[in-house]
The first five atom37 places (N, CA, C, CB, O) and aatype in JSON, in Angstrom:
{
  "aatype": [12, 19, 1, 17, 10, 10, 17, 2, 10, 14, 5, 5, 13, 19, 3, 11, 2, 6, 10, 6, 11, 0, 0, 0, 5, 10, 5, 5, 7, 10, 0, 3, 16, 15, 3, 6, 2, 10, 11, 0, 19, 9, 2, 10, 1, 10, 0, 1, 19, 5, 19, 5, 10, 11, 5, 0, 3, 0, 0, 10, 11, 16, 10, 3, 16, 9, 11, 7, 6, 7, 17, 0, 0, 9, 19, 0, 3, 10, 1, 7, 6, 0, 10, 10, 15, 11, 7, 3, 11, 5, 7, 0, 1, 15, 0, 17, 6, 0, 7, 19, 6, 11, 1, 4, 18, 14, 7, 16, 6, 1, 2, 3, 0, 3, 6, 2],
  "atom_mask": [
    [1, 1, 1, 1, 1],
    [1, 1, 1, 1, 1],
    [1, 1, 1, 1, 1],
    [1, 1, 1, 1, 1],
    [1, 1, 1, 1, 1],
    [1, 1, 1, 1, 1],
    [1, 1, 1, 1, 1],
    [1, 1, 1, 1, 1],
    [1, 1, 1, 1, 1],
    [1, 1, 1, 1, 1],
    [1, 1, 1, 1, 1],
    [1, 1, 1, 1, 1],
    [1, 1, 1, 1, 1],
    [1, 1, 1, 1, 1],
    [1, 1, 1, 1, 1],
    [1, 1, 1, 1, 1],
    [1, 1, 1, 1, 1],
    [1, 1, 1, 1, 1],
    [1, 1, 1, 1, 1],
    [1, 1, 1, 1, 1],
    [1, 1, 1, 1, 1],
    [1, 1, 1, 1, 1],
    [1, 1, 1, 1, 1],
    [1, 1, 1, 1, 1],
    [1, 1, 1, 1, 1],
    [1, 1, 1, 1, 1],
    [1, 1, 1, 1, 1],
    [1, 1, 1, 1, 1],
    [1, 1, 1, 0, 1],
    [1, 1, 1, 1, 1],
    [1, 1, 1, 1, 1],
    [1, 1, 1, 1, 1],
    [1, 1, 1, 1, 1],
    [1, 1, 1, 1, 1],
    [1, 1, 1, 1, 1],
    [1, 1, 1, 1, 1],
    [1, 1, 1, 1, 1],
    [1, 1, 1, 1, 1],
    [1, 1, 1, 1, 1],
    [1, 1, 1, 1, 1],
    [1, 1, 1, 1, 1],
    [1, 1, 1, 1, 1],
    [1, 1, 1, 1, 1],
    [1, 1, 1, 1, 1],
    [1, 1, 1, 1, 1],
    [1, 1, 1, 1, 1],
    [1, 1, 1, 1, 1],
    [1, 1, 1, 1, 1],
    [1, 1, 1, 1, 1],
    [1, 1, 1, 1, 1],
    [1, 1, 1, 1, 1],
    [1, 1, 1, 1, 1],
    [1, 1, 1, 1, 1],
    [1, 1, 1, 1, 1],
    [1, 1, 1, 1, 1],
    [1, 1, 1, 1, 1],
    [1, 1, 1, 1, 1],
    [1, 1, 1, 1, 1],
    [1, 1, 1, 1, 1],
    [1, 1, 1, 1, 1],
    [1, 1, 1, 1, 1],
    [1, 1, 1, 1, 1],
    [1, 1, 1, 1, 1],
    [1, 1, 1, 1, 1],
    [1, 1, 1, 1, 1],
    [1, 1, 1, 1, 1],
    [1, 1, 1, 1, 1],
    [1, 1, 1, 0, 1],
    [1, 1, 1, 1, 1],
    [1, 1, 1, 0, 1],
    [1, 1, 1, 1, 1],
    [1, 1, 1, 1, 1],
    [1, 1, 1, 1, 1],
    [1, 1, 1, 1, 1],
    [1, 1, 1, 1, 1],
    [1, 1, 1, 1, 1],
    [1, 1, 1, 1, 1],
    [1, 1, 1, 1, 1],
    [1, 1, 1, 1, 1],
    [1, 1, 1, 0, 1],
    [1, 1, 1, 1, 1],
    [1, 1, 1, 1, 1],
    [1, 1, 1, 1, 1],
    [1, 1, 1, 1, 1],
    [1, 1, 1, 1, 1],
    [1, 1, 1, 1, 1],
    [1, 1, 1, 0, 1],
    [1, 1, 1, 1, 1],
    [1, 1, 1, 1, 1],
    [1, 1, 1, 1, 1],
    [1, 1, 1, 0, 1],
    [1, 1, 1, 1, 1],
    [1, 1, 1, 1, 1],
    [1, 1, 1, 1, 1],
    [1, 1, 1, 1, 1],
    [1, 1, 1, 1, 1],
    [1, 1, 1, 1, 1],
    [1, 1, 1, 1, 1],
    [1, 1, 1, 0, 1],
    [1, 1, 1, 1, 1],
    [1, 1, 1, 1, 1],
    [1, 1, 1, 1, 1],
    [1, 1, 1, 1, 1],
    [1, 1, 1, 1, 1],
    [1, 1, 1, 1, 1],
    [1, 1, 1, 1, 1],
    [1, 1, 1, 0, 1],
    [1, 1, 1, 1, 1],
    [1, 1, 1, 1, 1],
    [1, 1, 1, 1, 1],
    [1, 1, 1, 1, 1],
    [1, 1, 1, 1, 1],
    [1, 1, 1, 1, 1],
    [1, 1, 1, 1, 1],
    [1, 1, 1, 1, 1],
    [1, 1, 1, 1, 1]
  ],
  "atom_positions": [
    [[165.03, 75.87, 102.31], [166.3, 74.78, 102.05], [166.48, 74.65, 103.44], [167.83, 75.28, 101.12], [166.27, 73.51, 103.87]],
    [[166.82, 75.53, 104.31], [167.2, 75.11, 105.67], [166.57, 74.07, 106.3], [167.09, 76.07, 106.5], [166.98, 72.97, 106.67]],
    [[165.09, 74.79, 106.38], [164.12, 73.59, 107.1], [164.11, 72.19, 106.38], [162.49, 74.08, 107.1], [164.1, 71.12, 107.0]],
    [[164.11, 72.31, 104.96], [164.05, 71.06, 104.32], [165.33, 70.06, 104.99], [164.18, 71.34, 102.62], [165.18, 68.92, 105.41]],
    [[166.44, 70.74, 104.96], [167.61, 70.18, 105.34], [167.26, 69.55, 106.91], [168.83, 71.35, 105.24], [167.38, 68.36, 107.19]],
    [[166.91, 70.35, 107.63], [166.77, 70.21, 109.18], [165.71, 68.8, 109.16], [165.99, 71.85, 110.04], [165.82, 67.93, 110.03]],
    [[164.83, 68.73, 108.21], [163.64, 67.61, 108.34], [164.32, 66.49, 107.66], [162.08, 68.0, 107.56], [164.5, 65.48, 108.35]],
    [[164.75, 66.46, 106.39], [165.41, 65.31, 105.69], [166.63, 64.82, 105.78], [165.39, 65.46, 104.63], [166.83, 63.64, 105.49]],
    [[167.58, 65.58, 106.17], [169.0, 65.21, 106.29], [168.94, 64.34, 107.62], [170.05, 66.58, 106.37], [169.64, 63.33, 107.5]],
    [[168.44, 64.42, 108.6], [168.25, 63.7, 109.86], [167.76, 62.4, 109.62], [167.35, 64.39, 110.76], [168.31, 61.41, 110.1]],
    [[166.73, 62.36, 108.89], [165.78, 61.13, 108.67], [166.6, 60.27, 107.48], [164.06, 61.66, 108.12], [166.56, 59.04, 107.36]],
    [[167.26, 61.11, 106.71], [167.97, 59.95, 105.78], [169.11, 59.23, 106.49], [168.63, 60.61, 104.39], [169.43, 58.09, 106.16]],
    [[169.77, 59.94, 107.54], [170.87, 59.11, 108.18], [170.14, 58.24, 109.14], [172.03, 60.0, 108.94], [170.82, 57.27, 109.48]],
    [[169.02, 58.29, 109.64], [168.19, 57.26, 110.53], [167.76, 56.28, 109.5], [166.82, 57.92, 111.38], [167.72, 55.14, 109.98]],
    [[167.41, 56.32, 108.21], [167.18, 55.53, 107.17], [168.39, 54.59, 106.99], [166.9, 56.35, 105.99], [168.27, 53.39, 106.74]],
    [[169.37, 55.14, 107.11], [170.76, 54.16, 106.59], [171.14, 53.71, 107.95], [172.26, 55.06, 105.71], [172.22, 53.12, 108.01]],
    [[170.43, 53.88, 109.14], [170.92, 53.47, 110.49], [172.3, 54.37, 110.87], [171.27, 51.77, 110.46], [173.18, 53.92, 111.59]],
    [[172.34, 55.57, 110.34], [173.54, 56.26, 110.71], [173.34, 56.92, 111.99], [173.97, 57.23, 109.69], [173.81, 58.05, 111.97]],
    [[172.89, 56.66, 112.88], [172.18, 57.3, 114.01], [172.9, 58.43, 114.86], [171.8, 56.22, 114.94], [172.27, 59.29, 115.47]],
    [[174.44, 58.33, 114.85], [175.22, 59.15, 115.32], [175.38, 60.5, 114.37], [176.4, 58.4, 115.56], [175.65, 61.62, 114.82]],
    [[175.22, 60.25, 113.24], [175.1, 61.38, 111.97], [173.73, 62.14, 112.15], [175.1, 60.58, 110.29], [173.59, 63.35, 111.96]],
    [[172.87, 61.38, 112.49], [171.38, 62.07, 112.81], [171.36, 62.93, 113.77], [170.33, 61.17, 113.2], [170.92, 64.07, 113.63]],
    [[171.85, 62.42, 114.9], [171.71, 63.14, 116.3], [172.7, 64.44, 116.06], [172.25, 62.05, 117.74], [172.37, 65.56, 116.46]],
    [[173.8, 64.22, 115.45], [174.8, 65.45, 115.16], [173.74, 66.61, 114.32], [176.34, 64.85, 114.0], [173.68, 67.78, 114.72]],
    [[172.97, 66.15, 113.21], [172.54, 66.95, 112.52], [171.14, 67.88, 113.25], [172.34, 66.15, 111.32], [170.83, 69.05, 113.07]],
    [[170.44, 66.75, 114.17], [169.44, 67.5, 115.0], [170.1, 68.25, 116.08], [168.41, 66.57, 115.62], [169.43, 69.21, 116.46]],
    [[171.01, 68.1, 116.56], [171.77, 69.01, 117.44], [172.26, 70.27, 117.0], [172.81, 68.4, 117.89], [172.41, 71.32, 117.63]],
    [[172.55, 69.92, 115.49], [172.97, 71.51, 114.87], [171.94, 72.17, 114.82], [173.56, 71.67, 113.42], [171.96, 73.3, 115.32]],
    [[170.94, 71.76, 114.32], [169.46, 72.25, 114.09], [169.07, 73.05, 115.18], [0.0, 0.0, 0.0], [168.63, 74.18, 114.96]],
    [[169.19, 72.59, 116.43], [168.74, 73.19, 117.47], [169.95, 74.25, 117.92], [168.32, 72.11, 118.52], [169.64, 74.97, 118.88]],
    [[170.97, 74.41, 117.49], [171.83, 75.45, 117.72], [171.41, 76.55, 116.64], [173.35, 74.94, 117.64], [171.52, 77.73, 116.98]],
    [[170.99, 76.29, 115.47], [170.53, 77.17, 114.45], [169.18, 77.73, 114.65], [170.56, 76.52, 113.22], [168.8, 78.62, 113.89]],
    [[168.41, 77.29, 115.59], [167.06, 78.06, 115.56], [166.8, 78.77, 116.89], [165.83, 77.06, 115.26], [167.54, 78.56, 117.85]],
    [[165.82, 79.56, 116.96], [165.4, 80.16, 118.26], [163.91, 79.87, 118.58], [165.63, 81.7, 118.23], [163.43, 80.03, 119.7]],
    [[163.24, 79.46, 117.53], [161.91, 79.09, 117.56], [161.5, 78.03, 118.58], [161.59, 78.67, 116.3], [161.69, 76.86, 118.25]],
    [[160.96, 78.28, 119.74], [160.69, 77.09, 120.74], [160.03, 76.08, 120.26], [159.97, 77.43, 121.87], [160.44, 74.99, 120.63]],
    [[159.08, 76.09, 119.51], [158.13, 74.92, 118.97], [159.1, 74.4, 118.07], [156.62, 75.34, 118.19], [159.05, 73.18, 118.22]],
    [[159.84, 74.65, 117.35], [160.78, 74.17, 116.48], [161.71, 73.3, 117.37], [161.5, 75.34, 115.72], [161.68, 72.07, 117.25]],
    [[162.54, 73.91, 118.29], [163.08, 73.35, 119.16], [162.65, 71.89, 119.82], [163.1, 74.24, 119.9], [163.32, 70.86, 119.89]],
    [[161.33, 72.15, 120.28], [160.71, 71.1, 120.85], [160.63, 69.84, 119.9], [159.41, 71.56, 121.29], [160.99, 68.73, 120.29]],
    [[160.14, 70.07, 118.68], [159.99, 69.04, 117.71], [161.71, 68.41, 117.5], [159.22, 69.78, 116.19], [162.01, 67.22, 117.59]],
    [[162.38, 69.21, 117.3], [163.73, 68.72, 117.1], [164.49, 67.93, 118.26], [164.51, 69.86, 116.75], [165.39, 67.12, 118.05]],
    [[164.02, 68.28, 119.47], [164.27, 67.49, 120.86], [163.58, 66.3, 120.64], [163.74, 68.2, 122.25], [164.18, 65.24, 120.78]],
    [[162.19, 66.33, 120.26], [161.76, 64.84, 120.48], [162.1, 64.04, 119.29], [160.21, 64.68, 120.74], [161.83, 62.84, 119.27]],
    [[162.62, 64.55, 118.42], [163.26, 63.52, 117.0], [164.52, 63.15, 117.68], [163.65, 64.43, 115.21], [164.9, 61.99, 117.54]],
    [[165.27, 64.01, 118.45], [166.69, 63.72, 118.86], [166.56, 62.7, 120.17], [167.54, 65.21, 119.25], [167.43, 61.86, 120.43]],
    [[165.44, 62.88, 120.91], [165.29, 61.91, 122.37], [165.01, 60.52, 121.56], [163.7, 62.42, 123.68], [165.33, 59.48, 122.15]],
    [[164.36, 60.4, 120.11], [164.07, 59.24, 119.89], [165.23, 58.61, 118.99], [162.74, 59.23, 119.35], [165.16, 57.42, 118.68]],
    [[166.14, 59.28, 118.62], [167.5, 58.92, 118.11], [168.29, 58.31, 119.25], [168.27, 60.19, 117.52], [168.75, 57.16, 119.23]],
    [[168.44, 59.27, 120.38], [169.17, 58.77, 121.63], [168.66, 57.46, 121.93], [169.0, 59.72, 122.89], [169.45, 56.52, 121.93]],
    [[167.26, 57.23, 122.22], [166.8, 55.98, 122.76], [167.15, 54.96, 121.74], [165.3, 55.98, 123.1], [167.3, 53.86, 122.26]],
    [[167.32, 54.98, 120.45], [167.71, 54.03, 119.39], [169.05, 53.78, 119.74], [167.55, 54.54, 117.92], [169.41, 52.61, 119.71]],
    [[169.95, 54.77, 120.11], [171.38, 54.64, 120.35], [171.85, 54.07, 121.73], [171.96, 55.97, 120.19], [173.04, 54.07, 122.06]],
    [[170.99, 53.65, 122.4], [170.94, 53.18, 123.78], [171.38, 54.03, 124.68], [171.62, 52.06, 123.97], [172.01, 53.64, 125.66]],
    [[171.09, 55.38, 124.45], [171.43, 56.54, 125.48], [170.27, 57.02, 126.12], [172.1, 57.77, 124.84], [169.81, 58.16, 125.97]],
    [[169.81, 56.17, 126.82], [168.52, 56.48, 127.53], [168.56, 57.76, 128.47], [168.13, 55.25, 128.39], [167.6, 58.52, 128.52]],
    [[169.94, 57.98, 129.35], [169.81, 59.09, 130.13], [170.03, 60.28, 129.46], [170.6, 59.02, 131.17], [169.64, 61.34, 129.97]],
    [[170.68, 60.25, 128.25], [170.74, 61.49, 127.26], [169.31, 62.02, 126.91], [171.49, 61.07, 125.84], [168.95, 63.19, 126.99]],
    [[168.45, 60.79, 126.44], [167.4, 61.06, 125.93], [166.48, 61.77, 127.11], [166.9, 59.83, 125.3], [165.92, 62.86, 126.97]],
    [[166.44, 61.09, 128.1], [165.73, 61.7, 129.41], [165.99, 63.21, 129.82], [166.19, 60.85, 130.65], [165.14, 63.94, 130.32]],
    [[167.29, 63.56, 129.53], [167.9, 64.9, 129.59], [167.25, 65.78, 128.82], [169.23, 64.94, 129.23], [166.73, 66.8, 129.26]],
    [[167.25, 65.36, 127.39], [166.61, 65.92, 126.15], [165.21, 66.22, 126.35], [166.72, 65.0, 124.99], [164.68, 67.28, 126.04]],
    [[164.65, 65.23, 126.87], [162.92, 65.56, 127.26], [162.79, 66.52, 128.08], [162.08, 64.44, 127.99], [161.92, 67.4, 128.05]],
    [[163.46, 66.41, 128.66], [163.53, 67.26, 130.22], [163.56, 68.93, 129.51], [165.42, 66.79, 131.44], [163.15, 69.88, 130.18]],
    [[163.96, 69.06, 128.46], [164.07, 70.58, 127.77], [162.92, 70.96, 127.14], [165.17, 70.73, 126.67], [162.81, 72.05, 126.59]],
    [[162.05, 70.15, 127.17], [160.53, 70.33, 126.06], [159.42, 70.75, 127.29], [159.87, 68.38, 125.02], [158.92, 70.0, 128.13]],
    [[159.22, 72.02, 127.14], [158.11, 72.67, 127.96], [156.96, 72.88, 127.11], [158.52, 74.01, 128.59], [156.93, 73.02, 125.88]],
    [[155.87, 72.91, 128.07], [154.52, 73.18, 127.31], [153.55, 71.95, 127.27], [0.0, 0.0, 0.0], [153.84, 70.82, 126.87]],
    [[152.31, 72.36, 127.78], [151.28, 71.17, 127.98], [151.15, 70.62, 126.71], [149.82, 71.56, 128.54], [150.77, 69.45, 126.72]],
    [[151.35, 71.1, 125.68], [150.98, 70.44, 124.21], [151.79, 69.54, 123.82], [0.0, 0.0, 0.0], [151.5, 68.91, 122.8]],
    [[152.85, 69.28, 124.43], [153.99, 68.31, 124.46], [153.9, 67.25, 125.42], [155.21, 68.97, 124.71], [154.66, 66.28, 125.44]],
    [[153.06, 67.45, 126.13], [153.22, 66.56, 127.59], [152.83, 64.96, 127.25], [151.98, 67.22, 128.96], [153.26, 64.0, 127.89]],
    [[152.12, 64.9, 126.36], [151.7, 63.44, 126.17], [152.81, 62.4, 125.25], [150.19, 63.52, 125.35], [153.12, 61.23, 125.48]],
    [[153.28, 63.37, 124.09], [154.35, 62.69, 123.46], [155.46, 62.53, 124.21], [154.72, 63.27, 122.35], [156.22, 61.57, 124.06]],
    [[155.66, 63.59, 125.17], [157.12, 63.62, 125.86], [156.94, 62.3, 127.08], [157.49, 65.46, 126.72], [157.89, 61.57, 127.38]],
    [[155.68, 62.17, 127.63], [155.47, 61.13, 128.64], [155.74, 60.09, 127.75], [154.04, 61.04, 129.41], [156.64, 59.37, 128.19]],
    [[155.25, 59.66, 126.45], [155.39, 58.41, 125.91], [156.77, 58.15, 125.57], [154.56, 58.25, 124.81], [157.18, 57.02, 125.83]],
    [[157.59, 58.99, 125.02], [158.99, 58.81, 124.75], [159.9, 58.7, 126.16], [159.47, 60.07, 123.81], [160.96, 58.07, 126.22]],
    [[159.34, 59.38, 127.24], [160.26, 59.17, 128.62], [159.94, 57.53, 128.85], [159.66, 60.33, 130.2], [160.79, 56.72, 129.22]],
    [[158.55, 57.23, 128.56], [158.5, 55.63, 128.96], [159.16, 54.69, 128.24], [0.0, 0.0, 0.0], [159.42, 53.59, 128.73]],
    [[159.52, 55.06, 126.9], [160.32, 54.2, 126.1], [161.79, 54.23, 126.51], [160.17, 54.55, 124.68], [162.49, 53.21, 126.49]],
    [[162.27, 55.46, 126.88], [163.65, 55.55, 127.3], [163.89, 54.9, 128.71], [164.07, 57.02, 127.32], [164.96, 54.35, 128.98]],
    [[162.73, 55.0, 129.7], [162.89, 54.18, 130.88], [162.92, 52.79, 130.77], [161.97, 54.44, 131.72], [163.51, 52.06, 131.56]],
    [[162.14, 52.33, 129.6], [161.88, 51.01, 129.6], [163.07, 50.47, 128.95], [160.58, 50.65, 128.96], [163.19, 49.25, 129.02]],
    [[163.94, 51.09, 128.35], [165.2, 50.64, 127.52], [166.02, 50.6, 128.7], [165.8, 51.67, 126.23], [166.95, 49.8, 128.65]],
    [[165.87, 51.38, 129.93], [166.96, 51.16, 130.91], [166.29, 50.02, 131.99], [167.42, 52.71, 131.7], [166.75, 50.07, 133.13]],
    [[165.43, 49.19, 131.76], [164.94, 48.23, 132.38], [163.96, 48.76, 133.51], [0.0, 0.0, 0.0], [163.48, 47.93, 134.28]],
    [[163.63, 50.15, 133.65], [162.77, 50.43, 134.54], [161.1, 50.33, 134.08], [163.2, 51.74, 134.98], [160.36, 51.22, 133.67]],
    [[160.86, 49.09, 134.3], [159.26, 48.8, 133.83], [158.12, 49.85, 134.64], [158.83, 47.0, 134.31], [157.11, 50.41, 134.19]],
    [[158.66, 49.86, 135.87], [157.56, 50.68, 136.53], [157.77, 52.26, 136.26], [157.56, 50.38, 138.16], [156.75, 52.96, 136.23]],
    [[158.89, 52.8, 136.08], [159.03, 53.98, 135.63], [158.28, 54.3, 134.25], [0.0, 0.0, 0.0], [157.6, 55.3, 133.99]],
    [[158.58, 53.18, 133.4], [157.97, 53.24, 131.88], [156.27, 53.23, 132.05], [158.54, 51.72, 130.86], [155.58, 53.83, 131.23]],
    [[155.71, 52.56, 133.11], [154.43, 52.33, 133.17], [154.08, 53.63, 133.83], [154.03, 51.03, 133.85], [152.96, 53.97, 133.46]],
    [[154.49, 54.28, 134.47], [154.11, 55.61, 135.2], [154.04, 56.64, 134.31], [155.05, 56.03, 136.26], [153.07, 57.4, 134.23]],
    [[155.26, 56.74, 133.46], [155.41, 57.89, 132.39], [154.12, 57.61, 131.33], [157.08, 57.79, 131.52], [153.56, 58.55, 130.76]],
    [[153.79, 56.44, 131.17], [152.83, 56.13, 129.79], [151.54, 56.58, 130.6], [152.76, 54.22, 129.06], [150.78, 57.3, 129.94]],
    [[151.22, 56.35, 131.65], [150.08, 56.65, 132.45], [149.79, 58.1, 132.46], [150.26, 56.17, 133.8], [148.72, 58.59, 132.1]],
    [[150.87, 58.78, 132.92], [150.67, 60.17, 132.88], [150.52, 60.96, 131.55], [151.71, 60.69, 133.54], [149.96, 62.05, 131.54]],
    [[151.06, 60.35, 130.32], [150.78, 60.61, 129.37], [149.32, 60.54, 128.67], [0.0, 0.0, 0.0], [148.83, 61.41, 127.95]],
    [[148.72, 59.26, 129.07], [147.33, 59.13, 128.9], [146.44, 60.26, 129.92], [147.0, 57.53, 129.24], [145.39, 60.73, 129.49]],
    [[146.84, 60.53, 130.97], [146.18, 61.4, 131.55], [146.01, 62.89, 131.06], [146.63, 61.33, 132.63], [145.05, 63.65, 131.15]],
    [[147.23, 63.05, 130.51], [147.25, 64.42, 129.98], [146.05, 64.52, 128.69], [148.93, 64.75, 129.42], [145.33, 65.5, 128.47]],
    [[146.06, 63.57, 128.13], [144.93, 63.63, 126.86], [145.19, 64.69, 126.1], [143.38, 63.78, 127.25], [144.31, 65.55, 126.15]],
    [[146.33, 64.98, 125.24], [146.88, 66.03, 124.65], [146.87, 65.55, 123.0], [148.35, 66.35, 125.35], [147.12, 66.34, 122.09]],
    [[146.57, 64.32, 122.84], [146.65, 63.95, 121.17], [145.33, 64.62, 120.87], [146.7, 62.09, 120.63], [144.39, 64.73, 121.65]],
    [[145.4, 65.06, 119.6], [144.3, 65.8, 119.04], [143.16, 64.46, 118.91], [144.79, 66.68, 117.44], [143.45, 63.27, 118.72]],
    [[142.01, 64.98, 119.04], [140.74, 64.12, 118.91], [140.68, 63.02, 120.05], [0.0, 0.0, 0.0], [140.03, 62.0, 119.8]],
    [[141.31, 63.15, 121.31], [141.28, 62.22, 122.39], [140.81, 63.05, 123.5], [142.65, 61.52, 122.67], [140.87, 62.46, 124.58]],
    [[140.32, 64.34, 123.56], [140.03, 65.03, 124.69], [138.7, 64.47, 125.3], [139.98, 66.51, 124.37], [137.77, 64.35, 124.5]],
    [[138.52, 64.14, 126.49], [137.46, 63.65, 127.0], [136.39, 64.6, 127.33], [137.81, 62.96, 128.01], [136.6, 65.71, 127.82]],
    [[135.38, 64.17, 127.08], [134.33, 64.93, 127.26], [133.72, 64.12, 128.24], [133.54, 65.26, 126.05], [133.5, 62.92, 128.09]],
    [[133.35, 64.98, 129.57], [132.51, 64.34, 130.72], [130.99, 63.94, 130.46], [132.49, 65.35, 131.89], [130.44, 62.98, 130.98]],
    [[130.45, 64.73, 129.66], [128.92, 64.67, 129.23], [129.12, 63.57, 128.41], [128.19, 66.0, 128.44], [128.07, 62.93, 128.55]],
    [[129.7, 63.07, 127.78], [129.66, 61.67, 127.21], [129.53, 60.49, 128.21], [130.9, 61.44, 126.41], [128.95, 59.49, 127.79]],
    [[129.88, 60.48, 129.14], [129.92, 59.57, 130.23], [128.43, 59.42, 130.83], [130.96, 60.1, 131.31], [128.09, 58.47, 131.53]],
    [[127.64, 60.42, 130.48], [126.42, 60.38, 131.27], [125.31, 59.79, 130.53], [126.04, 61.7, 131.72], [124.2, 59.68, 131.07]]
  ]
}
């Protein structure tokens, strides 16, 4: 039940464009869990909401809390969105390029043997 609320309630608020309420629910979810992977997912969702709220600096701080190479590409993508929303086109480009270099999305791992 708790996980259902954690996933669905914030999304319901986003669907209604009640982004402040969505952010509050996500922050409550962070306080209620100790699972690091779940915290990473919640922080990703929170950063997306913060970008929508035009809170780019808050989104960047939220993204800074996400650790682990498995999250690197998606964090870089969101970092690019946040930077672009601040008008930092070069920073956004650099973030997106870093994400591409990480190649962490499933199925996109580069096999150097394929290039020969």
